[in-house]
Coordinates of C-alpha atoms and ligand atoms in Angstrom, one line a residue:
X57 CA -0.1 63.8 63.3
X58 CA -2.9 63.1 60.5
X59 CA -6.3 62.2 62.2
X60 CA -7.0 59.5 61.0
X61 CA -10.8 58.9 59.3
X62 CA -12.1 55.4 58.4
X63 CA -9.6 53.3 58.4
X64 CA -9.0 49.7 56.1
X65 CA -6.0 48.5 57.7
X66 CA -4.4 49.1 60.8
X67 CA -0.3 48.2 61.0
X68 CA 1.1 47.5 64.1
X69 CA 4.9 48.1 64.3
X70 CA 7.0 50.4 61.8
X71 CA 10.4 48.0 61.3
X72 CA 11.4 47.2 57.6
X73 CA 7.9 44.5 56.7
X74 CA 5.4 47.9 58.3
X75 CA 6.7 50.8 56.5
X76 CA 7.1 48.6 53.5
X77 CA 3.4 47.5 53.7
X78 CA 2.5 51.2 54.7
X79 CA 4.6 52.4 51.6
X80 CA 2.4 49.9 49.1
X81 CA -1.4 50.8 50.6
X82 CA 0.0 54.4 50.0
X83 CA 0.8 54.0 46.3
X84 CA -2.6 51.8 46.3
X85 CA -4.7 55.0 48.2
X86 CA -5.6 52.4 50.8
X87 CA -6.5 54.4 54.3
X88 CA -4.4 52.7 56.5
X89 CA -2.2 53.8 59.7
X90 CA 0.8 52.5 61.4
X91 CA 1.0 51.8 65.5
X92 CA 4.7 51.5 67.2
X93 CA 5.9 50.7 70.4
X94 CA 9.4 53.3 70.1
X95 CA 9.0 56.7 70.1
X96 CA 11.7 56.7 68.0
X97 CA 13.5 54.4 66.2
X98 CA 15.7 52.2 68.1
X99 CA 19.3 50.7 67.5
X100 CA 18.7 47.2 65.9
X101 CA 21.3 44.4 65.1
X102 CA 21.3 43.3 60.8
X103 CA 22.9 45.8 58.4
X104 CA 24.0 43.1 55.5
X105 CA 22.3 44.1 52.5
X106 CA 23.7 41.9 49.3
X107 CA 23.4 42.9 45.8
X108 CA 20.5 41.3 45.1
X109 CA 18.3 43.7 47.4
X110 CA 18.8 46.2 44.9
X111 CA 15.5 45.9 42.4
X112 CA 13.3 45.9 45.8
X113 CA 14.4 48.8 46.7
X114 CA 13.9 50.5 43.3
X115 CA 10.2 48.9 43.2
X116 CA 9.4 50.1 46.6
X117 CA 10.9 53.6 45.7
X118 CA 13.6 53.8 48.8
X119 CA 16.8 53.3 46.7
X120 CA 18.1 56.7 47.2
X121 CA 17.9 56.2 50.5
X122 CA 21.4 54.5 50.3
X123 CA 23.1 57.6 49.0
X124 CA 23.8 58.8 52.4
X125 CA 27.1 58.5 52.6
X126 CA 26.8 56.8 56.0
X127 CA 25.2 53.4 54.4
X128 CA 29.0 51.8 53.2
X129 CA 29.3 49.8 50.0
X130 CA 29.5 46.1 50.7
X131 CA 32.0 43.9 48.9
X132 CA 31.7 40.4 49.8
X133 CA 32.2 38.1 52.0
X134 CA 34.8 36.1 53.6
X135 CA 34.4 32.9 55.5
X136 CA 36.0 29.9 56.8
X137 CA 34.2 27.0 59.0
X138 CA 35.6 24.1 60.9
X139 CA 39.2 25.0 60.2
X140 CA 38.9 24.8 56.6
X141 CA 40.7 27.5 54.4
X142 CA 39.2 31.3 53.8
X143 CA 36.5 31.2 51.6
X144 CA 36.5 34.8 49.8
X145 CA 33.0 35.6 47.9
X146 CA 33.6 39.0 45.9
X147 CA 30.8 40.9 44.5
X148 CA 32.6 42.4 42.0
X149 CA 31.1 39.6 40.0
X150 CA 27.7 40.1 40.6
X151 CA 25.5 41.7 38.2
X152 CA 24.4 44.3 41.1
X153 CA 27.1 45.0 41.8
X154 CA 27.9 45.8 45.6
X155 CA 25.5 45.7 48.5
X156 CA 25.3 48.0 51.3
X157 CA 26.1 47.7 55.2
X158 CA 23.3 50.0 56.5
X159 CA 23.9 52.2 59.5
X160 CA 20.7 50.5 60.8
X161 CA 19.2 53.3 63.0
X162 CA 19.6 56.2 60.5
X163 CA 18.2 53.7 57.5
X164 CA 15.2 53.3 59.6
X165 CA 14.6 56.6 60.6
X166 CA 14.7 57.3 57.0
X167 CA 12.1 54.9 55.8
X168 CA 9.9 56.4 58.6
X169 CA 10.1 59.6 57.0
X170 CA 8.5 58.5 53.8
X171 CA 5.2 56.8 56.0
X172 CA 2.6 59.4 54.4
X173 CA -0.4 57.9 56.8
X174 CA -1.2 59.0 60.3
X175 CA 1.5 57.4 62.2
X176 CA 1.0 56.8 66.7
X177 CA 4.6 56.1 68.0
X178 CA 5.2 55.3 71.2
X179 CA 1.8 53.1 71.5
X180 CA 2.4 49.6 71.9
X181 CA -0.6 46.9 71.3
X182 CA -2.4 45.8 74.0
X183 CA -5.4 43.1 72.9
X184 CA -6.4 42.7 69.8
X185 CA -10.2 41.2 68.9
X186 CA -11.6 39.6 65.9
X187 CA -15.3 39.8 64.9
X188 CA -17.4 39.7 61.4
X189 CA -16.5 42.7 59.9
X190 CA -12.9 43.4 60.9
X191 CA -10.7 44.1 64.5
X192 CA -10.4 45.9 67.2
X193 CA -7.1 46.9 68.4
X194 CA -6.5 48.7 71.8
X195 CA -3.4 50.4 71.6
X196 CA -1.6 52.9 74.6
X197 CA 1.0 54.8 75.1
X198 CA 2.2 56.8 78.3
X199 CA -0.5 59.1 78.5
X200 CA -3.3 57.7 76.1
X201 CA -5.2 54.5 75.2
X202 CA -7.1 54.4 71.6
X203 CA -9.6 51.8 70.3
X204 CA -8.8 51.3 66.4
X205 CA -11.1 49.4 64.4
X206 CA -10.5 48.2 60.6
X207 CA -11.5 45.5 58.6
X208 CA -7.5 44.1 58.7
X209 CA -4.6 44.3 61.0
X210 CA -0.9 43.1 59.7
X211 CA 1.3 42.1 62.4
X212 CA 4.5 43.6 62.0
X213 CA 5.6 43.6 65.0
X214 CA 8.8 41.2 64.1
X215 CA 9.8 38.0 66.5
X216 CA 7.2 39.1 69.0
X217 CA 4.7 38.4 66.3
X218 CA 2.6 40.4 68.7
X219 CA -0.7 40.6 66.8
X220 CA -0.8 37.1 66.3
X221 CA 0.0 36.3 69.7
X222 CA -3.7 38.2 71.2
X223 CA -5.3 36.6 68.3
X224 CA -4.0 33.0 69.9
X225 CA -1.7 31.9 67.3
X226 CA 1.5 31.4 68.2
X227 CA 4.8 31.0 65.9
X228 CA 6.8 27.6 65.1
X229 CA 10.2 28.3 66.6
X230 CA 12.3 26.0 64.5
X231 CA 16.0 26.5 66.2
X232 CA 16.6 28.1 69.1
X233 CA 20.0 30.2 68.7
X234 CA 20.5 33.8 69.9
X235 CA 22.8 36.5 69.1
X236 CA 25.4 38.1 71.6
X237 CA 26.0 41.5 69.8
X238 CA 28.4 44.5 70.5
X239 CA 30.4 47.1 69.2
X240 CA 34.4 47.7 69.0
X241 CA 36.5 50.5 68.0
X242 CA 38.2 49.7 65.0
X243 CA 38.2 49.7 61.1
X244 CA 37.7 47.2 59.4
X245 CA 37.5 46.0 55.2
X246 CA 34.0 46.6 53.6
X247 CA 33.1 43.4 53.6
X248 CA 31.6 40.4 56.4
X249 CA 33.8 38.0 57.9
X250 CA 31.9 34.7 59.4
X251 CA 34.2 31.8 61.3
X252 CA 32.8 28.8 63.1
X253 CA 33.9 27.6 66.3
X254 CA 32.1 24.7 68.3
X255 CA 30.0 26.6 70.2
X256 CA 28.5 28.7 66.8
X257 CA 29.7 31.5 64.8
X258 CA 31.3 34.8 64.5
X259 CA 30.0 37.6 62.4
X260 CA 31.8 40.7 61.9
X261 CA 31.2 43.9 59.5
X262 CA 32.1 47.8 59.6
X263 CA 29.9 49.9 61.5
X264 CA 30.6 53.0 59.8
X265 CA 34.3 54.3 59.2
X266 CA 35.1 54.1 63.3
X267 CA 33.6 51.0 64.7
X268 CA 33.1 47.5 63.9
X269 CA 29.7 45.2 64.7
X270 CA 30.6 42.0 66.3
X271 CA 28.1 39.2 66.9
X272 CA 28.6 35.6 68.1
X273 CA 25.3 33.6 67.2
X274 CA 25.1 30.0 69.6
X275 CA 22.4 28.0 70.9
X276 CA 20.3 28.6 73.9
X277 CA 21.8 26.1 75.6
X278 CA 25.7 27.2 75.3
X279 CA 24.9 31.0 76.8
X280 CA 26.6 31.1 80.5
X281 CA 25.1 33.5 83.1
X282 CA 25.2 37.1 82.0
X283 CA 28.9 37.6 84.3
X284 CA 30.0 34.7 82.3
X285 CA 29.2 36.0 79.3
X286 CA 32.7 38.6 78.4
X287 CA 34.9 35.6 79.8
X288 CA 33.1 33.1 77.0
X289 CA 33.0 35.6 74.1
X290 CA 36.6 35.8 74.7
X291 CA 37.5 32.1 74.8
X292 CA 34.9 31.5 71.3
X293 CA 36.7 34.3 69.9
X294 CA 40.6 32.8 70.2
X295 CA 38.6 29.6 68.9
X296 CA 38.2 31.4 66.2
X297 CA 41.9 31.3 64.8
X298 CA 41.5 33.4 61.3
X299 CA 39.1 36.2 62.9
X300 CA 41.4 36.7 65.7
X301 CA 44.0 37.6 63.7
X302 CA 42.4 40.4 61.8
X303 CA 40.2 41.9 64.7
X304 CA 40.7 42.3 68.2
X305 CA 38.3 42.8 70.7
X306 CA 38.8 44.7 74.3
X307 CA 37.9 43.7 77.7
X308 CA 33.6 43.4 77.9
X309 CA 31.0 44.4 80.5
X310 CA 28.0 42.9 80.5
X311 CA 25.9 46.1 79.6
X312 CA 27.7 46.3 76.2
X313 CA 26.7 42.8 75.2
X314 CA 23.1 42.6 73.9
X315 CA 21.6 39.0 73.6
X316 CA 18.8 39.2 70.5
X317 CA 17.0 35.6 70.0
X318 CA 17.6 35.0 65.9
X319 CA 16.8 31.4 65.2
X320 CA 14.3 30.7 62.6
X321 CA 10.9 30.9 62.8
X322 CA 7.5 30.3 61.0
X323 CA 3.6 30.9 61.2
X324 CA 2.1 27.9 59.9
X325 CA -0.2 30.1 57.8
X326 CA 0.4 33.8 57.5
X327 CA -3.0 35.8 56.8
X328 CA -6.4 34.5 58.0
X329 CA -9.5 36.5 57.7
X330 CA -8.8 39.5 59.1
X331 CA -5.1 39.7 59.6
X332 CA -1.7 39.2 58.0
X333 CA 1.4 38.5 59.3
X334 CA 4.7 40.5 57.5
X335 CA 8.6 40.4 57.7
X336 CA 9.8 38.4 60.8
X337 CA 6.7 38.1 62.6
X338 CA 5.1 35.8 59.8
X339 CA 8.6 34.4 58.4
X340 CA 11.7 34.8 60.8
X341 CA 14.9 34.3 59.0
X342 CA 19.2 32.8 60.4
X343 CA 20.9 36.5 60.0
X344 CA 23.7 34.4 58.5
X345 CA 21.3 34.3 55.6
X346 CA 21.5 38.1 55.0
X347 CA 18.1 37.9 54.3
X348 CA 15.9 39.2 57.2
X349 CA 15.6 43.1 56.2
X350 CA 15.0 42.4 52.3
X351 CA 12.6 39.6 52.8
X352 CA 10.9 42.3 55.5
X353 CA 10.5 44.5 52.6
X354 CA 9.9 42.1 50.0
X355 CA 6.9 40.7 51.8
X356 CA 5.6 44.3 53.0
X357 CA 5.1 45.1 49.3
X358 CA 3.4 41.9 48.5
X359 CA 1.3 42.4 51.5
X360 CA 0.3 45.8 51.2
X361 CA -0.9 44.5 47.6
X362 CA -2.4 41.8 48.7
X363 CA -4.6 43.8 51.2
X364 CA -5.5 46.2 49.0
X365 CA -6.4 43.3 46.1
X366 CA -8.5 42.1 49.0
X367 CA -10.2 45.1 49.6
X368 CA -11.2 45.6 45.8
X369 CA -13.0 42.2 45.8
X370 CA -10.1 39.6 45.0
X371 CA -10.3 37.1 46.8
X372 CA -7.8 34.6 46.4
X373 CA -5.0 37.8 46.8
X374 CA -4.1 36.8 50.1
X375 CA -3.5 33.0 49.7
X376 CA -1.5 34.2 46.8
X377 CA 0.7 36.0 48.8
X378 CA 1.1 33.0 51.3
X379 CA 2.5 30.8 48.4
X380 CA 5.1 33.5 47.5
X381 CA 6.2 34.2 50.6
X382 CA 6.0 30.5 51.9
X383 CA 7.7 29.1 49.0
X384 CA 10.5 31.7 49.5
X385 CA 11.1 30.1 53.1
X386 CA 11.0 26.5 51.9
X387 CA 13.7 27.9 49.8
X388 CA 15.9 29.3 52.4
X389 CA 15.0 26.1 54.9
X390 CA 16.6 23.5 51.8
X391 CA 19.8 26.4 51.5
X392 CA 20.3 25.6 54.5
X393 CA 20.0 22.1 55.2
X394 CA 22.3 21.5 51.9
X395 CA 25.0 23.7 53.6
Ligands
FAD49 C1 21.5 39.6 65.7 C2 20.8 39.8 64.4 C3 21.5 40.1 63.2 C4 20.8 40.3 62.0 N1 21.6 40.7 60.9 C5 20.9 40.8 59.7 C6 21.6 41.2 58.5 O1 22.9 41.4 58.6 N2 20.9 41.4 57.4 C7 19.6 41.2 57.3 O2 19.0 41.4 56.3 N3 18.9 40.9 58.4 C8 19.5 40.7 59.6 N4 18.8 40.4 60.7 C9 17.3 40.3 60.6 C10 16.6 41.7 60.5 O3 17.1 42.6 61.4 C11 15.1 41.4 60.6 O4 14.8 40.4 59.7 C12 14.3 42.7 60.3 O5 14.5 43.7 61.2 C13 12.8 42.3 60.3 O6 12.0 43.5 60.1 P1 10.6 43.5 60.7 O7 10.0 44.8 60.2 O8 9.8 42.3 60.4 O9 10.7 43.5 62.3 P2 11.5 44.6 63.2 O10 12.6 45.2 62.5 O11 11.8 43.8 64.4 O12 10.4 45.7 63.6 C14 9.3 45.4 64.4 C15 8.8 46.7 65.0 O13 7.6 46.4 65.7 C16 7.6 47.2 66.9 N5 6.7 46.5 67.9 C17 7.0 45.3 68.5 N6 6.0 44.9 69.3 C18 5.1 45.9 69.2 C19 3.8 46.2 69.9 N7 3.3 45.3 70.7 N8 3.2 47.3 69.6 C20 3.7 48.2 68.7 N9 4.9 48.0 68.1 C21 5.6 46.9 68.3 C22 9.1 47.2 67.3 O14 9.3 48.3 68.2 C23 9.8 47.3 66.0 O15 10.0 48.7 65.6 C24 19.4 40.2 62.0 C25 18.7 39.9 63.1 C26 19.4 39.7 64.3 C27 18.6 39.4 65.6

């Protein structure tokens, strides 16, 4: 690991929104460093990438990252809610062309071998304090506790918008549905199938060329105790006529069902005058949007310029990147209410 020397911003959490922001105050020659919790990285739910991701990922430099042959082409979609017939949307018309269905772990495993800064894994933030000229951030791991100071700190830390959490700022949660997410043997088309039932919706996609990613997103409210939890994932997925007659799904345990919270969520502001919030911590998206990893990257690159147009003396840079990023959720929020 680089030592690091004086520091400008410190970046806690290494998901999509920190490497991208890490990434951008690279290409700027802004000394920075990145703090995360995982040793290594960790299996995540979210792997839709649609077309449109595409240019980000040529700005940002990472596109050849999807030429492992492990990240499968993505055709389109196919959904049907509240009995109505099978809606198929097929990216063969799009001017991108296909997107991608990420293996998730090796995709970010990749993106952390580009980071270029010094880079503590396996340190998770502990408290975080704000004075006149910058933070400090106490950070440990299993064997070690360091005292980072910079002038900023971006909170990537996704939905535990950590950071912003020490620094008493908490984010508006504005739906409260989770995700019950496992994995079935199986192969299945290169594409996402979504079907309602009452209780939410089914989402299912290839996970490489073996296995298949199944996730039933519901409300708070509607998930039985964890025993009951196989029994109702079976009954929501015969309510789900079309899907059960392409997949099938074997008898459950509770250890392979993983509940993830993936409602929406927002900071009411996300910079103020020493930090910045990216990615899901600052702007948490539906994953029925497909838009949680791209936004993550979108807004690390506008962050990581914003930071570094702070640091040069601009300062209306990071109010600028509020309205871009903010207007892009307003955006999403009226998508969805005219659903
Ligand atoms: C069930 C589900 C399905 C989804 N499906 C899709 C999909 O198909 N397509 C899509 O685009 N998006 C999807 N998403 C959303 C997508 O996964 C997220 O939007 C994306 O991961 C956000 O990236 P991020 O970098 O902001 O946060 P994360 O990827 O959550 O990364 C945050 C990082 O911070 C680290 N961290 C947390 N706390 C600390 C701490 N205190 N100290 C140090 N490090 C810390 C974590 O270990 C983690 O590595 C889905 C989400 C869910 C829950």
């Amino acid at each position: 690991m680089v030592k690091p020397g004086k520091i400008d911003v410190l970046i806690i959490g290494s998901g999509p929104a920190g490497v991208a922001t890490s990434l951008t105050l690279s290409a700027r020659g802004i000394k920075h460093l990145l703090v995360e919790a995982q040793k290594e990285p960790q299996r995540k739910p979210g792997e839709a990438l649609p077309p449109n991701a595409k240019p980000l990922f040529r700005q940002l430099g990472i596109d050849h990252l999807m030429e492992h042959p492990a990240h499968l082409p993505y055709y389109g979609n196919q959904s049907t809610w509240k009995d109505a017939a099978l809606q198929t949307e097929d990216f063969i018309r799009d001017v991108h062309g296909h997107g991608f269905l990420l293996d998730r772990l090796l995709f970010e495993e990749q993106l952390h071998e580009l980071v270029q800064a010094p880079f503590y894994k396996g340190y998770s933030l502990r408290s975080v304090s704000s004075h006149e000229k910058g933070v400090e951030a106490v950070v440990e791991s299993s064997h070690d506790t360091l005292h980072l100071k910079a002038p900023y700190i971006v909170d990537a830390t996704g939905r535990k918008a950590s950071v912003c959490r020490h620094l008493g700022i908490t984010p508006t949660v504005l739906d409260e549905w989770f995700g019950l997410w496992f994995y079935v043997d199986g192969k299945a088309p290169k594409q996402i199938f979504v079907e309602s039932t009452d209780k939410g919706w089914w989402y299912a996609a290839p996970f490489g060329q073996e296995q298949i990613t199944m996730m039933f997103f519901t409300r708070k409210e509607s998930i039985p105790a964890k025993a009951a939890i196989p029994g109702f994932l079976h009954q929501q997925f015969r309510a789900a006529t079309q899907l059960s007659k392409t997949f099938s799904i074997p008898d459950l345990n509770t250890a392979e069902v993983q509940i993830r919270p993936s409602g929406t969520a927002c900071l009411d502001q996300p910079y103020g005058s020493n930090w910045l919030a990216v990615g899901d911590a600052a702007y948490a998206y539906d994953p029925i949007s497909s838009f949680g990893i791209t936004s993550a990257l979108a807004g690390g690159y506008y962050a990581g310029h914003a930071l570094a147009d702070t640091l040069q003396g601009n300062s209306d840079a990071l109010e600028v990147y509020r309205y871009v990023m903010e207007n892009g959720f307003i955006g999403y929020l009226n998508k969805l209410s005219n659903l």
